[in-house]
mmCIF file of C-alpha atoms in Angstrom:
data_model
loop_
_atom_site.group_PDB
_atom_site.id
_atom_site.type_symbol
_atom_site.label_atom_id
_atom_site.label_comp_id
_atom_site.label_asym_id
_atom_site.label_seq_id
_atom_site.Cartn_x
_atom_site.Cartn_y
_atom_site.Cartn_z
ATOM 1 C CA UNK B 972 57.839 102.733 18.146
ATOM 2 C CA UNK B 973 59.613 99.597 16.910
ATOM 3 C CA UNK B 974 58.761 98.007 13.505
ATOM 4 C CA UNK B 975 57.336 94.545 13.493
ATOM 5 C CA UNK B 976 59.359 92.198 12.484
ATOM 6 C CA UNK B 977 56.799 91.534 9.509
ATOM 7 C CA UNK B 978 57.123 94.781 8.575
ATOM 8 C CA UNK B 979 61.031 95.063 8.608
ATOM 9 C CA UNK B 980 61.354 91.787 6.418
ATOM 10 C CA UNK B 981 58.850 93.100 3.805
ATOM 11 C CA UNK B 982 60.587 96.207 3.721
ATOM 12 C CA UNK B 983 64.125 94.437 2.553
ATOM 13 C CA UNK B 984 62.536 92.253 0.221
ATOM 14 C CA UNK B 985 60.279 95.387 -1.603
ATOM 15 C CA UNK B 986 63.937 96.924 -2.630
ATOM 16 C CA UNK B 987 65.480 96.372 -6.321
ATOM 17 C CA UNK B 988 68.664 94.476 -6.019
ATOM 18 C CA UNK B 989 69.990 95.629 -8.915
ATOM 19 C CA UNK B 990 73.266 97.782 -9.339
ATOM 20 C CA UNK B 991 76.029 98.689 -6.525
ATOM 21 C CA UNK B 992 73.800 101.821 -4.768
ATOM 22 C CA UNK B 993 73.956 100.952 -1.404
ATOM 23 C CA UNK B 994 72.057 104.720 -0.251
ATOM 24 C CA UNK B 995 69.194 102.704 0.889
ATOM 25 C CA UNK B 996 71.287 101.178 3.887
ATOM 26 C CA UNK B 997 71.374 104.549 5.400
ATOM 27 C CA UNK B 998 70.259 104.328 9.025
ATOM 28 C CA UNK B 999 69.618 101.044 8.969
ATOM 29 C CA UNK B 1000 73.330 99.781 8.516
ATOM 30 C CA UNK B 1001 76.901 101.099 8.261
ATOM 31 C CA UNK B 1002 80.466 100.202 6.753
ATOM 32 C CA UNK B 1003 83.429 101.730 7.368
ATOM 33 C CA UNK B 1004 85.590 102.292 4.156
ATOM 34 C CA UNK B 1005 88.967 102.018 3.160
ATOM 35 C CA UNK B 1006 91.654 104.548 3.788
ATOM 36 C CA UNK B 1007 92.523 104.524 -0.005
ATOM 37 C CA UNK B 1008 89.132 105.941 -0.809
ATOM 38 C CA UNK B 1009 88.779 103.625 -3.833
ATOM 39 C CA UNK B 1010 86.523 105.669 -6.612
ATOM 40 C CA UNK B 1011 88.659 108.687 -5.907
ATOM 41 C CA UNK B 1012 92.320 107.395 -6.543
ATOM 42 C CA UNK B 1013 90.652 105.528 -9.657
ATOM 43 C CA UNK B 1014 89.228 108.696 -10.749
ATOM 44 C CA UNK B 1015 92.803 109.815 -11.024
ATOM 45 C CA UNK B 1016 94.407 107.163 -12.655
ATOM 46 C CA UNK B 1017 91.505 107.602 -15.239
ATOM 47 C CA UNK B 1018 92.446 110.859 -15.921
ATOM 48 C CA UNK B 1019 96.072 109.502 -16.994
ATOM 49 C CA UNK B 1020 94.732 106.608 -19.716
ATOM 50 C CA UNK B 1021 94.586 106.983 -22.981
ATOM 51 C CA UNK B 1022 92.472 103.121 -23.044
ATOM 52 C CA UNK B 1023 90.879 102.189 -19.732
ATOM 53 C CA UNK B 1024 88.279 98.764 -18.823
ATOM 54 C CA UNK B 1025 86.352 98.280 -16.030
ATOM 55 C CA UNK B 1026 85.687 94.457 -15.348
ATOM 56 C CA UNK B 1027 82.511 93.344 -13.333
ATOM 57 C CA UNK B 1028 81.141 97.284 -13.620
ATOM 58 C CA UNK B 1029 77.738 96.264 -11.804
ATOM 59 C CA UNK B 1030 75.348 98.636 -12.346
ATOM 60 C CA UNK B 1031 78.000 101.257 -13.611
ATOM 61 C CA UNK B 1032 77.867 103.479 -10.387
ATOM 62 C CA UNK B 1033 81.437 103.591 -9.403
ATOM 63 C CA UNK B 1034 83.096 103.981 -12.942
ATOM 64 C CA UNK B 1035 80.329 106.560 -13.227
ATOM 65 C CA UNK B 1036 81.951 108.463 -10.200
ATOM 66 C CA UNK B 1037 85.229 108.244 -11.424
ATOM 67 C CA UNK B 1038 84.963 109.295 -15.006
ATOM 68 C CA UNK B 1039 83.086 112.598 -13.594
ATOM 69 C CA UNK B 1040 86.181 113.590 -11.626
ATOM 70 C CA UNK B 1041 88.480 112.225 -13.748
ATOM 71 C CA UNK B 1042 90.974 115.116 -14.647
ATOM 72 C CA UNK B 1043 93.218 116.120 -16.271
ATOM 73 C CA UNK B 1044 91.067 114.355 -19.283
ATOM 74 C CA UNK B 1045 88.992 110.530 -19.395
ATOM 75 C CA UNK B 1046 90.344 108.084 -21.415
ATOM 76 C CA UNK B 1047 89.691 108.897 -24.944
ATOM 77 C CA UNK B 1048 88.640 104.632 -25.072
ATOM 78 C CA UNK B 1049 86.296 103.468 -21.971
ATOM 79 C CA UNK B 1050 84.705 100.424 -21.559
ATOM 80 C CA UNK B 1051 83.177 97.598 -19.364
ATOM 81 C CA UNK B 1052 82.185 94.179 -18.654
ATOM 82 C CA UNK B 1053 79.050 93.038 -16.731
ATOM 83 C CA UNK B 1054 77.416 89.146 -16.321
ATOM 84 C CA UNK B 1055 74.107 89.705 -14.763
ATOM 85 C CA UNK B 1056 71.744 90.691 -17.017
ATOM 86 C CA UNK B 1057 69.845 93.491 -14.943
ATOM 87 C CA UNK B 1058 73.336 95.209 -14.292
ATOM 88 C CA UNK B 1059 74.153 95.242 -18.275
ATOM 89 C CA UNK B 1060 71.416 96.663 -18.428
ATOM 90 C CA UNK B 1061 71.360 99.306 -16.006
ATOM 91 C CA UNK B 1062 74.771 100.200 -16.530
ATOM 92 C CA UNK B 1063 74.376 100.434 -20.346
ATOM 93 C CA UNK B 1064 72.051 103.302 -19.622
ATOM 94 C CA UNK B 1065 74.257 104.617 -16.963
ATOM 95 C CA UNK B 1066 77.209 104.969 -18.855
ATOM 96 C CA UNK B 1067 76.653 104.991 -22.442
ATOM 97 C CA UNK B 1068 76.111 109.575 -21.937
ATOM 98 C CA UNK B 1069 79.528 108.882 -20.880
ATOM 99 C CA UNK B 1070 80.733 107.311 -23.883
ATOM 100 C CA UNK B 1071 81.517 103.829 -22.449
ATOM 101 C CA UNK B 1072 80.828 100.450 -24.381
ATOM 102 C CA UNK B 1073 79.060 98.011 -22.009
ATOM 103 C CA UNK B 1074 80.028 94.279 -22.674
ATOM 104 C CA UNK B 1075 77.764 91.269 -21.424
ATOM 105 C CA UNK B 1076 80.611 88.748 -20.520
ATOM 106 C CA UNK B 1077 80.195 86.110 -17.976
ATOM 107 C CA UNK B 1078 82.638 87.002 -15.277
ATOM 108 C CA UNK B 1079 84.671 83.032 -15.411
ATOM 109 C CA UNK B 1080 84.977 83.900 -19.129
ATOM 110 C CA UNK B 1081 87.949 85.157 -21.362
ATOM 111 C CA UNK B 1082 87.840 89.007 -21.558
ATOM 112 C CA UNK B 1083 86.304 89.965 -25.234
ATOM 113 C CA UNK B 1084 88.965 91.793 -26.160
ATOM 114 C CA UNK B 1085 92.088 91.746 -28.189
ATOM 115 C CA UNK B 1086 95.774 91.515 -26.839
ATOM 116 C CA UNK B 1087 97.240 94.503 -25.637
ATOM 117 C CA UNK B 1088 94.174 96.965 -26.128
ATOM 118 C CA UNK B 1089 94.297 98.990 -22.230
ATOM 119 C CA UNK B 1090 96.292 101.029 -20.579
ATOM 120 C CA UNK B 1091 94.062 100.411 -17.103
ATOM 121 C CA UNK B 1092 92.237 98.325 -16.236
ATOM 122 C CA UNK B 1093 90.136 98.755 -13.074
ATOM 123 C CA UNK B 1094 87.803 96.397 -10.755
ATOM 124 C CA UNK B 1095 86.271 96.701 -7.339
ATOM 125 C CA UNK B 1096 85.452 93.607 -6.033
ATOM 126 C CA UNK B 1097 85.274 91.185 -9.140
ATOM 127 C CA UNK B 1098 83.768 87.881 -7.859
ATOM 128 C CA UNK B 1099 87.709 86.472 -8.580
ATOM 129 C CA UNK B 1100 90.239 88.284 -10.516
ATOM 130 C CA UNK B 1101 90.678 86.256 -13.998
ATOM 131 C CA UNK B 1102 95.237 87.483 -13.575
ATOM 132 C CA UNK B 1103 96.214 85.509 -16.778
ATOM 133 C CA UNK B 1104 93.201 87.649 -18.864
ATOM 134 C CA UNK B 1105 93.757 90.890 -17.154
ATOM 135 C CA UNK B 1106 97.861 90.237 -18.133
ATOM 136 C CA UNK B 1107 97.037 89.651 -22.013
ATOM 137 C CA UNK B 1108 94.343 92.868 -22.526
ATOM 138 C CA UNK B 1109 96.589 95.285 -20.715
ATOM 139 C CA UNK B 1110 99.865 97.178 -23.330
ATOM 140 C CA UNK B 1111 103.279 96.883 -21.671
ATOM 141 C CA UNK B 1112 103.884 99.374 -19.023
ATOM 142 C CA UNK B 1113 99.096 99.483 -18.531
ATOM 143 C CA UNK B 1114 98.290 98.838 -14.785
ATOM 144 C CA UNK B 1115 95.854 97.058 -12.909
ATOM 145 C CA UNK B 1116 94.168 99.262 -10.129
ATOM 146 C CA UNK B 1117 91.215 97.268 -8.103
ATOM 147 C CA UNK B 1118 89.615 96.850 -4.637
ATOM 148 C CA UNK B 1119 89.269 93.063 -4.309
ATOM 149 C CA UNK B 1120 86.569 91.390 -1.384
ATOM 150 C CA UNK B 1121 89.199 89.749 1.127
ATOM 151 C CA UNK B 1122 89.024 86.518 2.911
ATOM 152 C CA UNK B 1123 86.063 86.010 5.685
ATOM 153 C CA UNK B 1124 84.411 88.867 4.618
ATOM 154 C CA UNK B 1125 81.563 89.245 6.473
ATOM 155 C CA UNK B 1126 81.675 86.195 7.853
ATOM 156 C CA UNK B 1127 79.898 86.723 11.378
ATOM 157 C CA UNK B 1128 76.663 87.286 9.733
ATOM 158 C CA UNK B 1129 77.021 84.207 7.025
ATOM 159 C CA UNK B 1130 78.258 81.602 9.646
ATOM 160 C CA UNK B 1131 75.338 82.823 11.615
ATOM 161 C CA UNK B 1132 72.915 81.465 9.260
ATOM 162 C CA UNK B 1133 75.482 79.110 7.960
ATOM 163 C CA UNK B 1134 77.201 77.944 10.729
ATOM 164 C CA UNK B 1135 80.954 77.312 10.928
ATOM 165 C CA UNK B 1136 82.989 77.149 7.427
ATOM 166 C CA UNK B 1137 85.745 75.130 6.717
ATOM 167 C CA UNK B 1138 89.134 76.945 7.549
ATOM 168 C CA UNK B 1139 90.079 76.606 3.108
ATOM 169 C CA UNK B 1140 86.615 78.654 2.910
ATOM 170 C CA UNK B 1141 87.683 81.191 5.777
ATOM 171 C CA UNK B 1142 91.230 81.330 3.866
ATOM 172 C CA UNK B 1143 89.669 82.558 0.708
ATOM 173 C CA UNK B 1144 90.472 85.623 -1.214
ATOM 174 C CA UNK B 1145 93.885 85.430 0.921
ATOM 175 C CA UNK B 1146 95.512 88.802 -0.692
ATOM 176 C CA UNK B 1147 98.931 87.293 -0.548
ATOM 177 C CA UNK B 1148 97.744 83.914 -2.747
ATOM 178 C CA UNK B 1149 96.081 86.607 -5.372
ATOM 179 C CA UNK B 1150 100.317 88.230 -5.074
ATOM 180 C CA UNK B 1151 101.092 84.922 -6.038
ATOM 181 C CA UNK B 1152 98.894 84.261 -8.715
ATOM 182 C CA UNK B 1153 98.854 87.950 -9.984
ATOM 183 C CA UNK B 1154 103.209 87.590 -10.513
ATOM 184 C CA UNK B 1155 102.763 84.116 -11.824
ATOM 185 C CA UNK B 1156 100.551 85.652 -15.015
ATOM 186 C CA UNK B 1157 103.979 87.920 -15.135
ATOM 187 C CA UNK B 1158 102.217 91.177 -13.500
ATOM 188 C CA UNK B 1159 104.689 92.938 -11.109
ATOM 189 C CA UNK B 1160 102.831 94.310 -7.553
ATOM 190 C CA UNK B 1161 103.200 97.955 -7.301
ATOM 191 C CA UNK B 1162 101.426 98.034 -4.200
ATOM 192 C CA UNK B 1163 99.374 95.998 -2.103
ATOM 193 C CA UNK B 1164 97.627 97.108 1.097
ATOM 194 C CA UNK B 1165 94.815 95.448 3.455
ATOM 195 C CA UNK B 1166 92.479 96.332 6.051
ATOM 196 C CA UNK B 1167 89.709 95.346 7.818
ATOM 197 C CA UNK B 1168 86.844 97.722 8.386
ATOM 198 C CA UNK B 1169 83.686 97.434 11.074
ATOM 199 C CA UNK B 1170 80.111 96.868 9.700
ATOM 200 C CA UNK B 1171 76.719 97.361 11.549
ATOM 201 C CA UNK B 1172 73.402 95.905 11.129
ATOM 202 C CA UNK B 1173 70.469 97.776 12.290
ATOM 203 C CA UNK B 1174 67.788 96.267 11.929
ATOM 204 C CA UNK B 1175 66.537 92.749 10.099
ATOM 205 C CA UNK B 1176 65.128 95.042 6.849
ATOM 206 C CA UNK B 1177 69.123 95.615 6.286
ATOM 207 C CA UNK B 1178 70.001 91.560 6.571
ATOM 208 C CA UNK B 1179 67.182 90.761 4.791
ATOM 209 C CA UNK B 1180 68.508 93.179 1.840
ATOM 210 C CA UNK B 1181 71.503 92.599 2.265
ATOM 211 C CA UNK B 1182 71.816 89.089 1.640
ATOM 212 C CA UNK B 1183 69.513 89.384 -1.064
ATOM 213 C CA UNK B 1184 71.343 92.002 -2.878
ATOM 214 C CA UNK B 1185 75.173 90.127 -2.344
ATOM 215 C CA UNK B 1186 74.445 86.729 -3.384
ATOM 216 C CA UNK B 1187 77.069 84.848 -2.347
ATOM 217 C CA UNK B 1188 77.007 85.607 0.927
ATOM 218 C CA UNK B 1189 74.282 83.144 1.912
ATOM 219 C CA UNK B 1190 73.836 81.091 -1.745
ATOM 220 C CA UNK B 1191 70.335 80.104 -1.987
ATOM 221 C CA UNK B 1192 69.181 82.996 0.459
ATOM 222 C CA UNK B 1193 65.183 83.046 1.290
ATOM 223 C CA UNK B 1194 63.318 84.786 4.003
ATOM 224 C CA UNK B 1195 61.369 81.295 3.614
ATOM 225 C CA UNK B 1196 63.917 79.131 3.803
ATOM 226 C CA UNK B 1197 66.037 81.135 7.035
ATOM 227 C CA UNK B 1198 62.941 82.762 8.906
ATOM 228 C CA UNK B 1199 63.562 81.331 12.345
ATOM 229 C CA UNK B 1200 67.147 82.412 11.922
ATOM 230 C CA UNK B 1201 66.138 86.234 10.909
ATOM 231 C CA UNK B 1202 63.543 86.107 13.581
ATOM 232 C CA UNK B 1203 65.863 84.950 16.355
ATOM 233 C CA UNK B 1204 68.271 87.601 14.942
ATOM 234 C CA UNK B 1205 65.737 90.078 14.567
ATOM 235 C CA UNK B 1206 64.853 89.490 18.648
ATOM 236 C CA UNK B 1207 68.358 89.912 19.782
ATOM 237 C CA UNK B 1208 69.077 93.486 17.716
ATOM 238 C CA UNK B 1209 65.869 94.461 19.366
ATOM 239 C CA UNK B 1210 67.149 93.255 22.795
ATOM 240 C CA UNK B 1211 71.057 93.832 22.452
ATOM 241 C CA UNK B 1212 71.625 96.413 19.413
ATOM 242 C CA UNK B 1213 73.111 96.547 15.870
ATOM 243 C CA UNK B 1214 74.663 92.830 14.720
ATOM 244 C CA UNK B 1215 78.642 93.818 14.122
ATOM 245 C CA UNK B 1216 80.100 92.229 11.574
ATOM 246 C CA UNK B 1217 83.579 93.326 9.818
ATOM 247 C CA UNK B 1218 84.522 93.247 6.161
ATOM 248 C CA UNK B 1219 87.741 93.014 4.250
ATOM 249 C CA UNK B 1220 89.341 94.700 1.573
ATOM 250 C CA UNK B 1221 92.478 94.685 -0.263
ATOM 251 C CA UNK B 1222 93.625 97.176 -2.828
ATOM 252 C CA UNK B 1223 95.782 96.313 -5.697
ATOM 253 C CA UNK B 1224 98.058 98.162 -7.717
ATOM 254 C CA UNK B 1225 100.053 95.760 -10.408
ATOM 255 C CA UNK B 1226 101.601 96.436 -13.258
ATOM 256 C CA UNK B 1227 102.480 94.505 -16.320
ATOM 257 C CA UNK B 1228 106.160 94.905 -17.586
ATOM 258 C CA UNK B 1229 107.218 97.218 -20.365
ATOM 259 C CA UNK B 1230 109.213 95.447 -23.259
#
């Protein structure tokens, strides 16, 4: 018997929206992932650094995962910056048993940290990746291993409630302009690779969470201010099935120069 539609929105607003733990989308919406299988490949280049800095950790969940399979050792240095207050503080207690110093730093701000004090640094999807700060923290020879958000991300379910963007907006997180800008703050690109992977919504409890949970998507994001929209929306995955949307990702591999 189907949900009301009542029922299904207070059910996506009752959920915490703090941290990166998406488990509570299971069965009611789906993502492909990338090929590269993020967490695991940084896992391994964790178990090569001596220093190592995650920037934008969230709520700590993926460093987490990769400093538990890190092997052959983890870095005998870990640590990571978070903006939002209820992520510092839920990855504090998430990863201080694992020996890593949390940072509160706004994510537009200059890294707290001195010159040259990483090996690796890691990110997975940093709101924009801050090249000429992520060039001056890592030592000659460190890398920069991250999966960045790519451009129109998601975009069939924001230009549903948002209605068409401009095409500079669509163009956004173009992975060849962050090549550009990532070389111009004198990092070299290793590797750079691309794809785009197939989300589904099933049912209005996941939008509703969703878009509460990632922010940006929809700025300003009520189930006030856009019930007609989540109602009509609701009506046709009742009628038609899951909304498909499709997000982007791009993983980089850069590397700053040794002397």
């Amino acid at each position: 018997m189907n949900r009301s539609f009542e029922d299904l929105v207070a059910a996506g607003v009752a959920v915490p929206t703090e941290g990166w733990d998406f488990s509570w989308f299971a069965g009611r919406a789906s993502e492909e992932r990338p090929s590269w299988g993020y967490a695991v490949s940084a896992a391994q280049r964790l178990g090569g650094a001596e220093a190592a800095l995650d920037i934008q950790t969230g709520g700590g969940e993926v460093l987490d995962f990769a400093l538990g399979r890190a092997e052959p050792a983890r870095p005998v240095l870990a640590a990571a910056t978070e903006g939002w207050p209820p992520n510092v503080a839920k990855a504090t207690a998430l990863l201080r048993p694992r020996g890593v110093v949390v940072v509160a730093a706004p994510d537009d701000a200059p890294l707290p940290f001195a010159d040259e004090a990483f090996d690796l640094v890691l990110s997975r999807h940093p709101v924009r990746p801050y090249w000429d700060e992520i060039a001056r923290v890592l030592l000659p020879g460190g890398t920069y291993f991250a999966q960045h958000v790519g451009p129109a991300s998601v975009f069939e379910l924001v230009e549903y409630f948002l209605g068409p963007l401009p095409a500079q907006v669509r163009a956004g997180r173009d992975p060849e302009g962050e090549r550009a800008d990532a070389e111009a703050a004198g990092l070299e690109i290793v590797g750079l690779r691309a794809e785009r992977l197939r989300m589904e919504f099933h049912d209005i409890a996941a939008v509703v969470h969703f878009l509460r949970k990632v922010v940006w998507m929809v700025p300003g994001f009520t189930v006030e201010a856009y019930e007609p929209q989540l109602r009509a929306l609701h009506e046709r995955i009742e009628r038609e099935g899951p909304f498909v949307a499709h997000s982007t990702r791009h993983l980089f591999d850069a590397r700053k120069p040794a002397r």
